[in-house]
mmCIF file of C-alpha atoms in Angstrom:
data_model
loop_
_atom_site.group_PDB
_atom_site.id
_atom_site.type_symbol
_atom_site.label_atom_id
_atom_site.label_comp_id
_atom_site.label_asym_id
_atom_site.label_seq_id
_atom_site.Cartn_x
_atom_site.Cartn_y
_atom_site.Cartn_z
ATOM 1 C CA UNK A 1 7.066 -6.216 -21.837
ATOM 2 C CA UNK A 2 7.766 -8.124 -18.628
ATOM 3 C CA UNK A 3 5.356 -10.511 -16.910
ATOM 4 C CA UNK A 4 4.865 -9.953 -13.194
ATOM 5 C CA UNK A 5 3.105 -11.576 -10.248
ATOM 6 C CA UNK A 6 2.192 -8.880 -7.689
ATOM 7 C CA UNK A 7 1.412 -9.556 -4.007
ATOM 8 C CA UNK A 8 0.121 -7.189 -1.326
ATOM 9 C CA UNK A 9 -1.128 -8.343 2.074
ATOM 10 C CA UNK A 10 -0.201 -5.272 4.120
ATOM 11 C CA UNK A 11 -3.839 -4.562 5.072
ATOM 12 C CA UNK A 12 -6.926 -6.710 5.577
ATOM 13 C CA UNK A 13 -7.164 -6.919 1.785
ATOM 14 C CA UNK A 14 -5.383 -9.859 0.196
ATOM 15 C CA UNK A 15 -4.425 -8.514 -3.228
ATOM 16 C CA UNK A 16 -2.882 -10.637 -6.005
ATOM 17 C CA UNK A 17 -2.386 -9.725 -9.658
ATOM 18 C CA UNK A 18 -0.635 -11.106 -12.721
ATOM 19 C CA UNK A 19 -0.021 -9.216 -15.939
ATOM 20 C CA UNK A 20 2.392 -7.867 -18.509
ATOM 21 C CA UNK A 21 3.932 -4.467 -17.840
ATOM 22 C CA UNK A 22 5.454 -1.888 -20.140
ATOM 23 C CA UNK A 23 6.362 1.739 -19.576
ATOM 24 C CA UNK A 24 2.875 3.077 -20.214
ATOM 25 C CA UNK A 25 0.392 0.214 -19.868
ATOM 26 C CA UNK A 26 -0.645 -3.089 -18.357
ATOM 27 C CA UNK A 27 -1.835 -5.933 -20.557
ATOM 28 C CA UNK A 28 -3.502 -9.305 -20.010
ATOM 29 C CA UNK A 29 -3.837 -8.642 -16.297
ATOM 30 C CA UNK A 30 -5.916 -10.683 -13.882
ATOM 31 C CA UNK A 31 -6.362 -10.110 -10.176
ATOM 32 C CA UNK A 32 -7.851 -11.253 -6.886
ATOM 33 C CA UNK A 33 -8.636 -8.580 -4.274
ATOM 34 C CA UNK A 34 -10.775 -9.493 -1.268
ATOM 35 C CA UNK A 35 -10.966 -8.839 2.475
ATOM 36 C CA UNK A 36 -9.491 -11.604 4.647
ATOM 37 C CA UNK A 37 -9.187 -10.587 8.274
ATOM 38 C CA UNK A 38 -7.519 -13.683 9.751
ATOM 39 C CA UNK A 39 -7.468 -16.322 7.035
ATOM 40 C CA UNK A 40 -5.420 -14.953 4.132
ATOM 41 C CA UNK A 41 -3.078 -17.961 4.420
ATOM 42 C CA UNK A 42 -5.924 -20.206 3.254
ATOM 43 C CA UNK A 43 -6.496 -18.204 0.081
ATOM 44 C CA UNK A 44 -3.155 -16.837 -1.100
ATOM 45 C CA UNK A 45 -1.647 -19.916 -2.782
ATOM 46 C CA UNK A 46 -4.857 -21.232 -4.439
ATOM 47 C CA UNK A 47 -5.516 -17.807 -5.939
ATOM 48 C CA UNK A 48 -1.942 -17.352 -7.118
ATOM 49 C CA UNK A 49 -2.225 -20.694 -8.909
ATOM 50 C CA UNK A 50 -5.511 -19.672 -10.482
ATOM 51 C CA UNK A 51 -4.316 -16.222 -11.575
ATOM 52 C CA UNK A 52 -0.996 -17.218 -13.155
ATOM 53 C CA UNK A 53 -2.696 -20.148 -14.939
ATOM 54 C CA UNK A 54 0.487 -22.185 -15.339
ATOM 55 C CA UNK A 55 2.692 -19.259 -16.386
ATOM 56 C CA UNK A 56 5.986 -18.418 -14.726
ATOM 57 C CA UNK A 57 6.457 -14.635 -14.370
ATOM 58 C CA UNK A 58 9.647 -12.736 -15.074
ATOM 59 C CA UNK A 59 9.443 -10.992 -11.683
ATOM 60 C CA UNK A 60 7.467 -10.910 -8.448
ATOM 61 C CA UNK A 61 6.436 -7.460 -7.196
ATOM 62 C CA UNK A 62 6.081 -7.529 -3.410
ATOM 63 C CA UNK A 63 4.582 -4.948 -1.070
ATOM 64 C CA UNK A 64 7.064 -4.841 1.835
ATOM 65 C CA UNK A 65 5.198 -2.586 4.279
ATOM 66 C CA UNK A 66 4.664 -0.781 6.474
ATOM 67 C CA UNK A 67 1.385 -2.372 7.445
ATOM 68 C CA UNK A 68 0.039 -5.501 9.092
ATOM 69 C CA UNK A 69 2.928 -7.412 10.688
ATOM 70 C CA UNK A 70 1.617 -10.934 10.011
ATOM 71 C CA UNK A 71 0.190 -10.207 6.565
ATOM 72 C CA UNK A 72 3.415 -8.693 5.271
ATOM 73 C CA UNK A 73 5.453 -11.675 6.470
ATOM 74 C CA UNK A 74 2.969 -14.124 4.926
ATOM 75 C CA UNK A 75 3.194 -12.497 1.494
ATOM 76 C CA UNK A 76 6.971 -12.218 1.793
ATOM 77 C CA UNK A 77 7.454 -15.905 2.630
ATOM 78 C CA UNK A 78 5.249 -16.941 -0.310
ATOM 79 C CA UNK A 79 7.082 -14.566 -2.666
ATOM 80 C CA UNK A 80 10.504 -15.803 -1.539
ATOM 81 C CA UNK A 81 9.540 -19.456 -1.927
ATOM 82 C CA UNK A 82 8.121 -18.934 -5.411
ATOM 83 C CA UNK A 83 11.037 -16.757 -6.529
ATOM 84 C CA UNK A 84 13.541 -19.383 -5.419
ATOM 85 C CA UNK A 85 11.686 -22.201 -7.159
ATOM 86 C CA UNK A 86 11.256 -20.173 -10.370
ATOM 87 C CA UNK A 87 14.767 -18.673 -10.188
ATOM 88 C CA UNK A 88 13.493 -15.107 -10.623
ATOM 89 C CA UNK A 89 14.001 -11.824 -8.787
ATOM 90 C CA UNK A 90 11.651 -9.887 -6.479
ATOM 91 C CA UNK A 91 10.877 -6.182 -6.854
ATOM 92 C CA UNK A 92 10.260 -4.793 -3.314
ATOM 93 C CA UNK A 93 7.876 -1.824 -3.179
ATOM 94 C CA UNK A 94 6.591 0.300 -0.285
ATOM 95 C CA UNK A 95 2.956 -0.405 0.613
ATOM 96 C CA UNK A 96 2.333 3.337 1.060
ATOM 97 C CA UNK A 97 3.548 3.968 -2.494
ATOM 98 C CA UNK A 98 1.371 1.081 -3.679
ATOM 99 C CA UNK A 99 -1.657 2.694 -2.019
ATOM 100 C CA UNK A 100 -0.898 6.062 -3.614
ATOM 101 C CA UNK A 101 -0.483 4.531 -7.078
ATOM 102 C CA UNK A 102 -3.605 2.397 -6.622
ATOM 103 C CA UNK A 103 -5.551 5.545 -5.794
ATOM 104 C CA UNK A 104 -4.063 7.537 -8.668
ATOM 105 C CA UNK A 105 -4.938 4.776 -11.144
ATOM 106 C CA UNK A 106 -8.411 4.234 -9.697
ATOM 107 C CA UNK A 107 -7.883 0.776 -8.191
ATOM 108 C CA UNK A 108 -9.041 1.706 -4.689
ATOM 109 C CA UNK A 109 -12.377 -0.114 -4.532
ATOM 110 C CA UNK A 110 -12.809 -3.871 -4.199
ATOM 111 C CA UNK A 111 -14.012 -4.220 -7.784
ATOM 112 C CA UNK A 112 -11.370 -1.822 -9.161
ATOM 113 C CA UNK A 113 -13.891 0.737 -10.429
ATOM 114 C CA UNK A 114 -12.487 4.145 -11.279
ATOM 115 C CA UNK A 115 -12.689 6.697 -8.472
ATOM 116 C CA UNK A 116 -14.387 9.911 -9.611
ATOM 117 C CA UNK A 117 -12.846 11.881 -6.711
ATOM 118 C CA UNK A 118 -9.337 11.595 -8.157
ATOM 119 C CA UNK A 119 -9.797 14.716 -10.249
ATOM 120 C CA UNK A 120 -10.186 16.862 -7.105
ATOM 121 C CA UNK A 121 -6.742 15.955 -5.715
ATOM 122 C CA UNK A 122 -3.730 17.787 -7.133
ATOM 123 C CA UNK A 123 -0.961 15.176 -7.185
ATOM 124 C CA UNK A 124 1.660 17.774 -8.110
ATOM 125 C CA UNK A 125 1.327 19.571 -4.748
ATOM 126 C CA UNK A 126 4.318 18.644 -2.517
ATOM 127 C CA UNK A 127 2.270 18.512 0.706
ATOM 128 C CA UNK A 128 0.191 15.480 -0.196
ATOM 129 C CA UNK A 129 0.424 12.927 2.583
ATOM 130 C CA UNK A 130 -0.637 9.327 2.967
ATOM 131 C CA UNK A 131 -1.505 7.964 6.396
ATOM 132 C CA UNK A 132 -1.996 4.435 7.719
ATOM 133 C CA UNK A 133 -3.167 3.474 11.181
ATOM 134 C CA UNK A 134 -0.200 1.913 13.003
ATOM 135 C CA UNK A 135 -2.180 1.087 16.178
ATOM 136 C CA UNK A 136 -1.049 2.149 19.653
ATOM 137 C CA UNK A 137 -2.181 5.737 18.894
ATOM 138 C CA UNK A 138 0.383 6.070 16.116
ATOM 139 C CA UNK A 139 0.364 6.385 12.340
ATOM 140 C CA UNK A 140 2.693 5.546 9.471
ATOM 141 C CA UNK A 141 2.885 8.430 7.043
ATOM 142 C CA UNK A 142 4.759 9.637 3.979
ATOM 143 C CA UNK A 143 4.620 12.836 1.935
ATOM 144 C CA UNK A 144 4.465 12.616 -1.844
ATOM 145 C CA UNK A 145 3.870 14.409 -5.101
ATOM 146 C CA UNK A 146 3.558 13.134 -8.660
ATOM 147 C CA UNK A 147 4.530 15.114 -11.723
ATOM 148 C CA UNK A 148 5.888 14.308 -15.188
ATOM 149 C CA UNK A 149 5.303 10.580 -14.608
ATOM 150 C CA UNK A 150 7.536 10.582 -11.527
ATOM 151 C CA UNK A 151 6.965 10.370 -7.776
ATOM 152 C CA UNK A 152 8.789 12.579 -5.302
ATOM 153 C CA UNK A 153 8.592 10.764 -1.967
ATOM 154 C CA UNK A 154 9.433 11.746 1.579
ATOM 155 C CA UNK A 155 10.772 9.246 4.093
ATOM 156 C CA UNK A 156 8.439 6.838 5.907
ATOM 157 C CA UNK A 157 7.631 8.186 9.377
ATOM 158 C CA UNK A 158 6.073 6.709 12.507
ATOM 159 C CA UNK A 159 4.283 9.521 14.345
ATOM 160 C CA UNK A 160 2.148 9.942 17.442
ATOM 161 C CA UNK A 161 -1.275 11.247 16.422
ATOM 162 C CA UNK A 162 -1.779 13.801 19.209
ATOM 163 C CA UNK A 163 1.748 15.195 19.412
ATOM 164 C CA UNK A 164 2.443 15.446 15.690
ATOM 165 C CA UNK A 165 -0.944 16.373 14.261
ATOM 166 C CA UNK A 166 -2.265 19.020 16.624
ATOM 167 C CA UNK A 167 -3.359 21.043 13.601
ATOM 168 C CA UNK A 168 -6.188 18.584 13.103
ATOM 169 C CA UNK A 169 -7.569 19.079 16.603
ATOM 170 C CA UNK A 170 -9.586 22.063 15.386
ATOM 171 C CA UNK A 171 -11.480 19.948 12.872
ATOM 172 C CA UNK A 172 -14.955 18.737 13.748
ATOM 173 C CA UNK A 173 -15.529 15.283 15.225
ATOM 174 C CA UNK A 174 -16.712 13.775 11.955
ATOM 175 C CA UNK A 175 -13.556 14.814 10.125
ATOM 176 C CA UNK A 176 -11.311 13.549 12.903
ATOM 177 C CA UNK A 177 -13.167 10.229 12.790
ATOM 178 C CA UNK A 178 -12.416 9.970 9.076
ATOM 179 C CA UNK A 179 -8.733 10.546 9.719
ATOM 180 C CA UNK A 180 -8.069 8.292 12.646
ATOM 181 C CA UNK A 181 -10.905 6.357 14.214
ATOM 182 C CA UNK A 182 -12.829 4.505 11.518
ATOM 183 C CA UNK A 183 -11.313 0.993 11.211
ATOM 184 C CA UNK A 184 -12.637 0.677 7.642
ATOM 185 C CA UNK A 185 -10.546 3.627 6.416
ATOM 186 C CA UNK A 186 -6.978 2.591 7.086
ATOM 187 C CA UNK A 187 -5.302 4.525 4.282
ATOM 188 C CA UNK A 188 -5.978 8.214 3.816
ATOM 189 C CA UNK A 189 -4.544 10.651 1.311
ATOM 190 C CA UNK A 190 -4.297 14.077 2.864
ATOM 191 C CA UNK A 191 -3.414 17.402 1.291
ATOM 192 C CA UNK A 192 -2.284 19.797 4.015
ATOM 193 C CA UNK A 193 -2.310 23.469 3.117
ATOM 194 C CA UNK A 194 -3.410 26.251 5.467
ATOM 195 C CA UNK A 195 -5.163 23.657 7.663
ATOM 196 C CA UNK A 196 -7.256 22.399 4.764
ATOM 197 C CA UNK A 197 -7.207 18.782 3.719
ATOM 198 C CA UNK A 198 -8.975 16.218 1.574
ATOM 199 C CA UNK A 199 -9.334 12.588 2.621
ATOM 200 C CA UNK A 200 -9.994 9.568 0.416
ATOM 201 C CA UNK A 201 -9.973 5.801 0.424
ATOM 202 C CA UNK A 202 -6.544 4.611 -0.728
ATOM 203 C CA UNK A 203 -6.118 0.913 -0.059
ATOM 204 C CA UNK A 204 -3.184 -0.713 -1.840
ATOM 205 C CA UNK A 205 -4.172 -2.903 -4.779
ATOM 206 C CA UNK A 206 -1.945 -5.426 -6.563
ATOM 207 C CA UNK A 207 -2.755 -3.731 -9.873
ATOM 208 C CA UNK A 208 -1.134 -0.629 -8.380
ATOM 209 C CA UNK A 209 1.989 -2.700 -7.773
ATOM 210 C CA UNK A 210 1.944 -3.843 -11.401
ATOM 211 C CA UNK A 211 1.755 -0.266 -12.646
ATOM 212 C CA UNK A 212 4.842 0.621 -10.566
ATOM 213 C CA UNK A 213 6.984 -2.250 -11.807
ATOM 214 C CA UNK A 214 8.396 -0.920 -15.046
ATOM 215 C CA UNK A 215 9.930 2.177 -13.429
ATOM 216 C CA UNK A 216 11.374 0.130 -10.565
ATOM 217 C CA UNK A 217 13.029 -2.769 -12.396
ATOM 218 C CA UNK A 218 16.433 -1.543 -11.179
ATOM 219 C CA UNK A 219 15.422 -2.465 -7.611
ATOM 220 C CA UNK A 220 14.879 -6.154 -8.449
ATOM 221 C CA UNK A 221 16.867 -8.348 -6.086
ATOM 222 C CA UNK A 222 17.433 -11.952 -5.076
ATOM 223 C CA UNK A 223 14.930 -13.362 -2.539
ATOM 224 C CA UNK A 224 17.448 -13.460 0.321
ATOM 225 C CA UNK A 225 18.068 -9.720 -0.054
ATOM 226 C CA UNK A 226 14.491 -8.668 0.779
ATOM 227 C CA UNK A 227 14.170 -6.389 3.813
ATOM 228 C CA UNK A 228 10.692 -5.568 5.085
ATOM 229 C CA UNK A 229 9.590 -2.075 6.178
ATOM 230 C CA UNK A 230 8.687 -2.900 9.764
ATOM 231 C CA UNK A 231 9.599 0.649 10.903
ATOM 232 C CA UNK A 232 9.271 -0.520 14.500
ATOM 233 C CA UNK A 233 9.774 -3.894 16.160
ATOM 234 C CA UNK A 234 6.885 -3.519 18.574
ATOM 235 C CA UNK A 235 3.439 -4.418 17.208
ATOM 236 C CA UNK A 236 1.179 -4.054 20.270
ATOM 237 C CA UNK A 237 0.999 -2.545 23.753
ATOM 238 C CA UNK A 238 1.637 -4.828 26.700
ATOM 239 C CA UNK A 239 -1.203 -5.538 29.148
ATOM 240 C CA UNK A 240 0.372 -3.131 31.655
ATOM 241 C CA UNK A 241 0.574 -0.386 29.025
ATOM 242 C CA UNK A 242 -3.071 -0.895 28.071
ATOM 243 C CA UNK A 243 -4.128 -0.525 31.724
ATOM 244 C CA UNK A 244 -2.206 2.724 32.048
#
């Protein structure tokens, strides 16, 4: 067993968890998972203090993006400061993988209730895809499958919606809205096969990070070695580009 503090702030959800991880289970876990649009910095440290309850973890699991530029940097700076003061290592994990694992384990809702729709998605199919809104008419995406307790992951891609996903243009307006337009559905799991797909909520949850830790202990590193998944350096269109 290893004790872990997990942090994800790659979306509008500030997600913090602390627990003990083994190969097949989590024990004694506690978490905080709430929406904070612009004020996560006011809540992250008080809730970390409350959740760890005076304990010093063996590791910090950190969601390193892609996702919200400011939120990822906030969580990273907190994780680095704590890791240095506690003299422990950080386990960097992709936020897209965290969202997939959170969905697979049923941690996708705010209160961590199990998601009954999970049974209708075949995780062993290689064409499963997770999508996050990257703004500026683009998306971050990654293909994945899960079989025999292992993930097979494609590379993280930054794609233009219209040019790369023309196959979805034939879907009705409601389905296209689910994929791209609704601001409350940032993360979508999509199974693409013969122009058929299924879409679900798949927000990353810190408990999902905890469940990934044991199989990723080899990636633990010193705080100064952390590199965030920005994917691109530009985070918004200029005023001139918006006018055009």
